[in-house]
Amino acid sequence: MSFDLVLFGGTGDLTWRKLMPALFQAFRHGSLPKDGRIVGVGRDAMSDAQYRALIRSRFDKVELAKRPSAGEFERFAALLHYLSMDLSRPADYAPLAKTLQARQADTVVMYLATAPTLFTAICENMAAAGLNGPQTRVVLEKPLGHDLASNRAINEAVLRVLPERQIFRIDHYLGKPSVQNLFALRFGNSLFEPLWRRETIANIQITIAEELGMENRGAFYDSTGALRDMVQNHALQLLCAIGMEPPINAHADAIRDEKLKVLRSLKAWTPETLKHVIRGQYSAGSINGEAVPGYLQEKGVNPESRTETFVALRTEIANWRWAGVPFYIRTGKRLAERDAHIEVNFRPAPHAIFKSPQGTGNRLVINLQPKDGLALHLLAQGQENRLDRRVASQTLAPVQLDLDFDKRFGIERVGAYERLLLDVIDGRLNLFVRSDEQEEAWRWVEPILDAWQHAADGPRPYAAGTWGPSASSAMIARDNYCWSEEC
């Protein structure tokens, strides 16, 4: 199968940090179709050779195991080409159309690695140049808009030039191997499904924590914030994977139909429940023993910014399976460690005939990063006390069954962007977000955005290197629960 992959924003941060390394790994693994071409598009005038040299220099910043040798890059570079364009000018799309029509590839992927404000213009200009044929697929990066109205406007503009089956809205969390294992855990095994309901589960916690600060993304982040950047997409997609009903099959729309039902079942926000949403902003602190600045001192950030770098919230899915079970979400920058996991806390045994330490119980921890695996926490009889065997037989101690997927499978795992790019080329939509899913997610978060806009107070401060503002712990403690590191 032949393909052309056009990277709008071909010299930008996303291209060299994520997309080019992912494409190279697919090339190295032999997964990238042989008859392919990658066309970078940018404003700067440069030749193919200059573009290849630029991309080669950027690989020096990629982790060592993923850097190409000289011979590997030379072979990969044969796929790379460059075209200078002003994306806002319709006339500039004629040379691109000529370039693509000369090859007549089976599949043409247009990857919009640009600011979302350009999505509408790019799609309209593509259509005017005849670049919206049945072989064309468009990839849209997040955030798709900044609120419900802008998201709807972008989707309507794109759907005017391409049908839904040719639109790939990317959420790279869905491409993570650990998230694939989450679907496999739920729908490939019969062990947990009878327990996956309100009668046996006390609460579910989703944590996406980052040690990093702005990393030269201050200007972008200051207009986005943690709610738009992480909760509206990544965290809600994880919540859907945990909360959805089993789909009738593994087809894309069957899976996305069930995720949409979860989003529509999330309890609507009220003035009372909005008190369960905590926002924070990091101040100066220490990460791994190194002093780091506060958010307001980061490059590109407004010194008077009220943008949140931390969000914690409590919500519920109002349906028969989950009624009354609290779902807690928290995410933030400059937290104590890099960690993403889902913790499923089961209800205690209905009648305690054994003694066990306070705060212990059955829980399933699904680790997403940096570790990829499962940990099942159980209670078992501890070592016998020779002095009092009767007491020992009645006392339980926590034990853990730990499965590390990287160690178990012993092979290099396929990265998120590598998997998703290959799926786009192959036309598989399972791991991409449908427009009605996105719209429902924006509809759910918009009352939070509105409340913050009119609030007299701003985000609560927390020191870099901690787990966020203390109000986050107080919020979950009101239900007599605690975050995993506090229990």
Coordinates of C-alpha atoms in Angstrom, one line a residue:
M1 CA 0.0 0.0 0.0
S2 CA 1.3 3.4 -0.9
F3 CA 0.8 6.5 1.3
D4 CA 1.6 10.2 1.5
L5 CA 1.7 11.7 4.9
V6 CA 1.6 15.5 4.9
L7 CA 2.7 17.2 8.2
F8 CA 1.2 20.7 8.4
G9 CA 3.5 22.3 11.0
G10 CA 6.4 20.2 9.7
T11 CA 9.0 22.2 11.5
G12 CA 7.0 22.6 14.8
D13 CA 7.5 21.2 18.3
L14 CA 5.0 18.4 18.0
T15 CA 6.6 17.1 14.7
W16 CA 10.1 16.8 16.0
R17 CA 9.3 15.7 19.5
K18 CA 6.6 13.1 18.8
L19 CA 5.7 12.5 15.2
M20 CA 9.1 12.1 13.6
P21 CA 10.5 9.8 16.3
A22 CA 7.3 7.7 16.1
L23 CA 7.5 7.5 12.3
F24 CA 11.2 6.5 12.6
Q25 CA 10.4 3.8 15.1
A26 CA 7.7 2.4 12.8
F27 CA 10.2 2.5 10.0
R28 CA 12.8 0.7 12.2
H29 CA 10.3 -1.9 13.2
G30 CA 9.3 -2.6 9.6
S31 CA 5.7 -1.6 10.4
L32 CA 5.6 1.5 8.1
P33 CA 4.3 0.5 4.6
K34 CA 7.2 0.4 2.2
D35 CA 5.9 2.7 -0.5
G36 CA 5.6 5.8 1.6
R37 CA 6.5 9.5 1.5
I38 CA 6.5 12.1 4.4
V39 CA 6.0 15.7 3.4
G40 CA 6.8 18.4 5.9
V41 CA 5.0 21.7 5.4
G42 CA 6.1 24.9 7.0
R43 CA 6.5 28.7 6.4
D44 CA 10.3 28.7 6.1
A45 CA 11.9 28.2 2.7
M46 CA 14.2 25.2 2.6
S47 CA 15.2 22.3 0.3
D48 CA 14.5 18.6 1.0
A49 CA 18.1 18.3 2.0
Q50 CA 17.9 21.1 4.5
Y51 CA 14.7 19.7 6.0
R52 CA 16.4 16.3 6.4
A53 CA 19.3 17.9 8.1
L54 CA 17.0 19.8 10.4
I55 CA 15.1 16.6 11.4
R56 CA 18.4 14.8 11.9
S57 CA 19.6 17.5 14.3
R58 CA 16.4 17.2 16.3
F59 CA 16.9 13.5 16.9
D60 CA 19.8 14.4 19.2
K61 CA 17.2 15.5 21.7
V62 CA 15.3 12.2 21.6
E63 CA 16.1 9.5 24.2
L64 CA 19.1 7.5 23.3
A65 CA 17.4 4.1 22.5
K66 CA 15.2 5.8 19.9
R67 CA 17.9 7.7 18.0
P68 CA 18.8 6.5 14.6
S69 CA 22.3 5.4 13.5
A70 CA 23.8 7.3 10.6
G71 CA 22.8 4.4 8.2
E72 CA 19.3 4.2 9.7
F73 CA 18.6 7.9 9.3
E74 CA 19.9 7.9 5.7
R75 CA 17.4 5.2 4.8
F76 CA 14.6 6.9 6.7
A77 CA 15.5 10.3 5.2
A78 CA 14.8 9.1 1.7
L79 CA 11.1 9.3 2.7
L80 CA 11.3 13.0 3.8
H81 CA 10.4 15.9 1.6
Y82 CA 9.5 19.5 2.3
L83 CA 7.2 22.1 0.9
S84 CA 7.0 25.8 1.9
M85 CA 3.4 27.1 2.4
D86 CA 1.4 29.8 4.0
L87 CA -1.5 27.8 5.3
S88 CA -3.9 30.8 5.3
R89 CA -3.4 31.4 1.5
P90 CA -5.6 29.3 -0.8
A91 CA -3.1 29.7 -3.7
D92 CA -0.4 27.9 -1.8
Y93 CA -2.3 24.7 -1.8
A94 CA -1.9 24.3 -5.6
P95 CA 1.7 23.1 -5.4
L96 CA 0.8 20.6 -2.7
A97 CA -2.1 19.3 -4.9
K98 CA 0.3 18.9 -7.8
T99 CA 2.8 17.1 -5.6
L100 CA 0.2 14.6 -4.3
Q101 CA -1.6 14.1 -7.6
A102 CA 1.7 13.2 -9.4
R103 CA 2.0 10.1 -7.2
Q104 CA -1.6 9.1 -6.7
A105 CA -0.9 7.3 -3.5
D106 CA -3.6 4.9 -2.1
T107 CA -3.8 6.9 1.1
V108 CA -3.2 10.5 1.8
V109 CA -2.9 11.6 5.4
M110 CA -3.1 15.3 6.3
Y111 CA -1.8 15.7 9.8
L112 CA -2.7 19.1 11.3
A113 CA 0.0 19.6 13.8
T114 CA -0.8 23.3 14.0
A115 CA -2.8 25.6 16.3
P116 CA -6.5 24.7 16.2
T117 CA -7.3 28.2 15.0
L118 CA -5.9 27.1 11.6
F119 CA -7.9 23.9 11.3
T120 CA -10.9 25.4 9.6
A121 CA -8.9 27.4 7.1
I122 CA -6.7 24.4 6.2
C123 CA -9.6 22.1 5.6
E124 CA -11.5 24.7 3.5
N125 CA -8.3 25.4 1.4
M126 CA -7.7 21.6 1.0
A127 CA -11.2 21.2 -0.4
A128 CA -10.9 24.2 -2.7
A129 CA -7.7 22.5 -4.1
G130 CA -9.4 19.2 -4.6
L131 CA -7.5 17.5 -1.7
N132 CA -10.6 16.0 0.0
G133 CA -11.1 12.9 -2.0
P134 CA -12.0 9.4 -0.7
Q135 CA -8.4 8.5 -0.2
T136 CA -7.8 11.5 2.1
R137 CA -7.7 11.2 5.9
V138 CA -7.3 14.2 8.2
V139 CA -5.8 14.0 11.7
L140 CA -6.8 16.7 14.2
E141 CA -4.7 17.3 17.3
K142 CA -6.1 18.4 20.6
P143 CA -7.3 20.7 22.0
L144 CA -10.0 20.9 19.5
G145 CA -11.3 24.3 20.4
H146 CA -11.3 26.1 23.8
D147 CA -15.0 25.6 24.6
L148 CA -18.2 23.9 23.3
A149 CA -19.0 26.6 20.7
S150 CA -15.5 26.6 19.2
N151 CA -15.3 22.8 19.2
R152 CA -18.6 22.6 17.4
A153 CA -17.5 25.2 14.9
I154 CA -14.3 23.4 14.0
N155 CA -16.1 20.0 13.7
E156 CA -18.8 21.5 11.5
A157 CA -16.2 23.1 9.2
V158 CA -14.3 19.8 8.9
L159 CA -17.4 17.8 8.3
R160 CA -18.4 20.1 5.5
V161 CA -15.4 18.9 3.5
L162 CA -14.9 15.3 4.7
P163 CA -17.2 12.6 6.1
E164 CA -16.7 11.4 9.7
R165 CA -15.0 8.1 8.6
Q166 CA -12.1 10.2 7.2
I167 CA -11.6 12.3 10.3
F168 CA -9.2 11.1 13.0
R169 CA -9.3 13.1 16.2
I170 CA -6.3 12.0 18.1
D171 CA -5.9 11.5 21.8
H172 CA -2.5 10.0 22.3
Y173 CA -3.5 8.4 25.6
L174 CA -5.7 6.0 23.7
G175 CA -2.6 4.7 21.9
K176 CA -0.7 3.9 25.1
P177 CA -0.1 0.1 25.5
S178 CA -1.3 0.4 29.1
V179 CA -4.7 1.8 27.9
Q180 CA -5.0 -1.1 25.4
N181 CA -4.4 -3.4 28.3
L182 CA -7.2 -1.7 30.2
F183 CA -9.6 -2.6 27.4
A184 CA -8.2 -6.2 27.3
L185 CA -8.5 -6.5 31.1
R186 CA -12.2 -5.5 31.0
F187 CA -13.4 -7.2 27.8
G188 CA -10.9 -10.0 27.2
N189 CA -11.3 -11.6 30.7
S190 CA -14.3 -12.8 32.6
L191 CA -12.7 -12.5 36.1
F192 CA -13.5 -8.9 36.9
E193 CA -16.8 -8.2 35.0
P194 CA -19.1 -9.6 37.7
L195 CA -17.4 -7.3 40.2
W196 CA -17.3 -4.2 38.0
R197 CA -20.3 -2.5 39.5
R198 CA -21.7 -0.4 42.4
E199 CA -22.3 -3.4 44.7
T200 CA -18.6 -4.3 45.0
I201 CA -16.7 -1.1 44.1
A202 CA -16.5 1.7 46.6
N203 CA -14.7 4.4 44.5
I204 CA -12.5 4.8 41.5
Q205 CA -9.5 7.2 41.3
I206 CA -7.8 8.5 38.1
T207 CA -4.5 10.2 38.6
I208 CA -2.4 11.8 35.8
A209 CA 0.6 13.5 37.5
E210 CA 3.6 15.3 35.9
E211 CA 6.8 16.5 37.4
L212 CA 7.5 18.8 34.4
G213 CA 6.6 22.4 34.3
M214 CA 6.0 24.5 31.1
E215 CA 9.0 23.3 29.1
N216 CA 8.8 26.3 26.7
R217 CA 5.0 25.9 26.3
G218 CA 4.1 28.7 28.7
A219 CA 2.3 30.8 26.2
F220 CA 0.2 27.9 24.9
Y221 CA -0.5 26.5 28.4
D222 CA -1.5 29.9 29.8
S223 CA -4.4 30.0 27.3
T224 CA -5.4 26.4 28.0
G225 CA -4.9 25.2 31.5
A226 CA -5.2 21.7 33.1
L227 CA -8.9 21.3 32.7
R228 CA -8.8 21.8 28.9
D229 CA -5.4 20.2 28.4
M230 CA -5.9 17.0 30.4
V231 CA -9.4 16.5 32.0
Q232 CA -11.6 17.3 29.0
N233 CA -9.8 14.6 26.9
H234 CA -7.3 12.3 28.5
A235 CA -8.9 11.9 31.9
L236 CA -12.5 11.6 30.5
Q237 CA -11.3 9.0 28.0
L238 CA -9.9 6.9 30.8
L239 CA -13.1 7.3 32.8
C240 CA -15.0 6.1 29.8
A241 CA -12.8 3.0 29.4
I242 CA -13.3 2.2 33.1
G243 CA -17.1 2.9 33.1
M244 CA -18.4 1.9 29.7
E245 CA -20.6 -1.2 29.1
P246 CA -19.1 -4.0 27.0
P247 CA -19.5 -3.1 23.3
I248 CA -21.2 -5.6 21.0
N249 CA -18.0 -6.1 19.0
A250 CA -14.6 -4.5 18.6
H251 CA -15.6 -2.2 15.7
A252 CA -14.9 1.5 16.1
D253 CA -18.4 2.8 16.3
A254 CA -19.5 0.1 18.8
I255 CA -16.8 1.1 21.1
R256 CA -17.4 4.8 20.7
D257 CA -21.2 4.4 21.1
E258 CA -20.5 3.0 24.6
K259 CA -18.1 5.7 25.5
L260 CA -20.7 8.3 24.5
K261 CA -23.2 6.8 26.8
V262 CA -20.8 7.2 29.8
L263 CA -20.3 10.9 28.9
R264 CA -24.0 11.5 28.6
S265 CA -24.5 9.8 32.0
L266 CA -22.1 12.0 33.9
K267 CA -24.0 14.0 36.5
A268 CA -24.5 17.6 35.5
W269 CA -22.8 20.2 37.6
T270 CA -24.8 22.3 40.1
P271 CA -23.7 25.1 42.3
E272 CA -23.4 22.6 45.1
T273 CA -21.4 20.0 43.3
L274 CA -19.0 22.6 41.7
K275 CA -17.6 22.8 45.2
H276 CA -16.1 19.4 44.6
V277 CA -13.8 20.9 41.8
I278 CA -10.5 22.1 43.1
R279 CA -8.1 24.1 41.0
G280 CA -4.5 24.9 41.9
Q281 CA -1.4 26.7 40.5
Y282 CA 2.1 25.7 41.5
S283 CA 4.5 28.1 43.2
A284 CA 8.3 27.7 43.5
G285 CA 9.5 24.5 45.1
S286 CA 11.8 21.5 44.6
I287 CA 11.7 18.6 42.2
N288 CA 14.1 15.8 42.9
G289 CA 16.2 18.1 45.1
E290 CA 16.4 20.8 42.4
A291 CA 14.8 24.2 42.9
V292 CA 12.2 25.1 40.3
P293 CA 10.3 28.4 39.7
G294 CA 6.6 28.9 40.2
Y295 CA 4.2 29.0 37.3
L296 CA 4.0 32.8 37.3
Q297 CA 7.8 32.9 36.7
E298 CA 7.7 30.6 33.7
K299 CA 8.6 31.9 30.3
G300 CA 5.5 33.0 28.3
V301 CA 3.2 33.1 31.3
N302 CA 1.3 36.2 32.3
P303 CA 2.6 37.2 35.7
E304 CA -1.0 37.8 36.9
S305 CA -2.4 34.6 35.3
R306 CA -5.2 32.7 37.0
T307 CA -4.7 29.7 34.8
E308 CA -4.9 26.4 36.7
T309 CA -2.0 23.9 36.6
F310 CA -3.9 21.4 38.8
V311 CA -7.4 20.1 38.9
A312 CA -9.1 17.6 41.3
L313 CA -12.8 16.7 41.1
R314 CA -15.4 14.3 42.2
T315 CA -18.1 13.1 39.8
E316 CA -20.6 10.2 39.4
I317 CA -22.0 8.2 36.5
A318 CA -25.7 8.2 36.9
N319 CA -26.7 4.8 35.6
W320 CA -27.6 1.4 37.0
R321 CA -24.1 0.0 37.0
W322 CA -22.4 3.0 38.8
A323 CA -25.1 4.9 40.7
G324 CA -23.6 6.3 43.9
V325 CA -20.0 5.4 43.2
P326 CA -17.7 8.4 43.3
F327 CA -15.1 8.8 40.5
Y328 CA -12.2 11.1 41.5
I329 CA -10.0 12.7 38.9
R330 CA -6.8 14.7 39.5
T331 CA -4.1 16.0 37.3
G332 CA -1.4 18.5 37.6
K333 CA 2.0 19.9 36.6
R334 CA 5.0 20.0 39.0
L335 CA 3.6 17.3 41.2
A336 CA 5.7 15.0 43.5
E337 CA 6.4 12.5 40.8
R338 CA 5.5 11.4 37.2
D339 CA 2.7 8.9 37.6
A340 CA -0.5 8.0 35.9
H341 CA -2.7 5.2 37.2
I342 CA -6.3 4.2 37.8
E343 CA -7.2 2.8 41.3
V344 CA -10.3 0.7 41.7
N345 CA -11.1 0.4 45.4
F346 CA -13.4 -2.5 46.3
R347 CA -15.9 -2.5 49.2
P348 CA -14.8 -4.3 52.4
A349 CA -16.0 -7.8 53.2
P350 CA -19.6 -7.5 54.6
H351 CA -18.7 -9.2 57.9
A352 CA -15.2 -8.9 59.3
I353 CA -14.1 -12.2 61.0
F354 CA -10.4 -11.3 60.7
K355 CA -8.3 -8.4 62.0
S356 CA -6.5 -6.3 59.4
P357 CA -4.6 -3.0 59.5
Q358 CA -6.6 0.2 59.3
G359 CA -6.9 1.5 55.7
T360 CA -6.1 -1.8 54.0
G361 CA -8.5 -3.5 51.6
N362 CA -8.8 -5.0 48.1
R363 CA -7.9 -2.7 45.3
L364 CA -6.8 -3.0 41.7
V365 CA -4.2 -0.5 40.5
I366 CA -3.8 -0.1 36.7
N367 CA -0.5 1.6 36.1
L368 CA -0.2 3.7 33.0
Q369 CA 3.1 5.5 33.3
P370 CA 6.0 5.3 33.9
K371 CA 5.3 1.7 34.9
D372 CA 2.9 -0.3 32.7
G373 CA 1.1 -3.1 34.5
L374 CA -1.4 -4.2 37.1
A375 CA -1.2 -4.5 40.8
L376 CA -3.9 -6.4 42.8
H377 CA -3.8 -5.7 46.5
L378 CA -5.2 -8.5 48.7
L379 CA -5.2 -9.5 52.3
A380 CA -3.6 -12.7 53.5
Q381 CA -2.6 -14.3 56.7
G382 CA 0.7 -13.0 58.0
Q383 CA 3.6 -14.9 59.4
E384 CA 2.7 -17.0 62.5
N385 CA 3.5 -15.6 65.9
R386 CA 4.8 -18.7 67.8
L387 CA 3.9 -17.0 71.1
D388 CA 0.2 -16.7 70.2
R389 CA -0.9 -18.8 67.2
R390 CA -4.6 -17.9 67.9
V391 CA -4.0 -14.2 67.4
A392 CA -1.9 -14.8 64.3
S393 CA -4.6 -16.9 62.7
Q394 CA -7.1 -14.1 63.0
T395 CA -4.8 -11.3 61.7
L396 CA -4.4 -10.4 58.0
A397 CA -1.7 -8.5 56.3
P398 CA -1.7 -6.7 52.9
V399 CA 0.0 -8.6 50.0
Q400 CA 0.3 -7.5 46.4
L401 CA 0.2 -9.4 43.1
D402 CA 2.2 -7.3 40.6
L403 CA 2.3 -7.8 36.9
D404 CA 4.9 -5.7 35.0
F405 CA 3.9 -5.9 31.3
D406 CA 7.3 -4.7 30.0
K407 CA 9.1 -7.4 32.0
R408 CA 6.5 -10.0 31.1
F409 CA 6.5 -9.6 27.4
G410 CA 10.2 -8.8 27.1
I411 CA 10.0 -6.9 23.9
E412 CA 10.0 -3.2 23.0
R413 CA 6.4 -1.9 23.3
V414 CA 4.9 0.1 20.4
G415 CA 4.6 3.8 21.5
A416 CA 1.3 5.7 21.4
Y417 CA 2.0 7.9 18.5
E418 CA 3.6 5.1 16.5
R419 CA 0.5 2.9 17.0
L420 CA -1.9 5.8 16.2
L421 CA 0.0 6.9 13.0
L422 CA -0.1 3.3 11.7
D423 CA -3.8 3.1 12.5
V424 CA -4.5 6.3 10.5
I425 CA -2.6 4.9 7.5
D426 CA -4.5 1.7 7.8
G427 CA -7.8 3.5 8.3
R428 CA -8.6 2.0 11.8
L429 CA -10.8 4.4 13.8
N430 CA -11.0 2.4 17.1
L431 CA -8.6 4.6 19.0
F432 CA -9.8 7.9 17.8
V433 CA -12.5 10.2 19.2
R434 CA -15.8 10.8 17.4
S435 CA -17.2 14.3 17.1
D436 CA -20.2 13.6 19.4
E437 CA -17.9 12.3 22.1
Q438 CA -15.9 15.5 22.0
E439 CA -18.9 17.7 22.1
E440 CA -20.4 15.8 25.1
A441 CA -17.1 16.1 26.9
W442 CA -17.0 19.9 26.3
R443 CA -20.6 20.2 27.4
W444 CA -19.7 18.6 30.7
V445 CA -16.7 20.7 31.5
E446 CA -18.1 24.0 30.3
P447 CA -20.0 24.8 33.6
I448 CA -16.7 24.5 35.4
L449 CA -15.1 27.0 33.0
D450 CA -18.0 29.4 33.4
A451 CA -17.9 29.1 37.2
W452 CA -14.1 29.8 37.3
Q453 CA -14.5 32.8 34.9
H454 CA -16.9 34.5 37.3
A455 CA -15.3 33.4 40.6
A456 CA -13.7 36.1 42.8
D457 CA -10.9 33.9 43.9
G458 CA -8.3 32.2 41.6
P459 CA -6.5 28.8 41.8
R460 CA -5.1 27.7 45.2
P461 CA -1.3 27.8 45.4
Y462 CA 0.7 24.6 46.0
A463 CA 4.4 24.2 46.2
A464 CA 6.1 22.4 43.3
G465 CA 7.1 18.9 44.3
T466 CA 4.0 18.3 46.3
W467 CA 0.7 16.5 45.5
G468 CA -1.3 19.8 44.9
P469 CA -3.3 22.0 47.2
S470 CA -4.5 20.5 50.5
A471 CA -8.1 21.2 49.4
S472 CA -7.7 18.2 47.1
S473 CA -7.2 15.9 50.1
A474 CA -10.0 17.5 52.0
M475 CA -12.4 17.0 49.0
I476 CA -11.9 13.2 48.9
A477 CA -11.7 13.0 52.7
R478 CA -15.3 14.3 53.0
D479 CA -16.3 10.8 51.6
N480 CA -14.0 9.1 54.1
Y481 CA -11.6 8.2 51.3
C482 CA -8.0 9.2 50.6
W483 CA -5.6 9.5 47.6
S484 CA -3.3 6.4 47.3
E485 CA -0.2 8.1 48.6
E486 CA -2.0 9.3 51.7
C487 CA -3.7 6.1 52.8

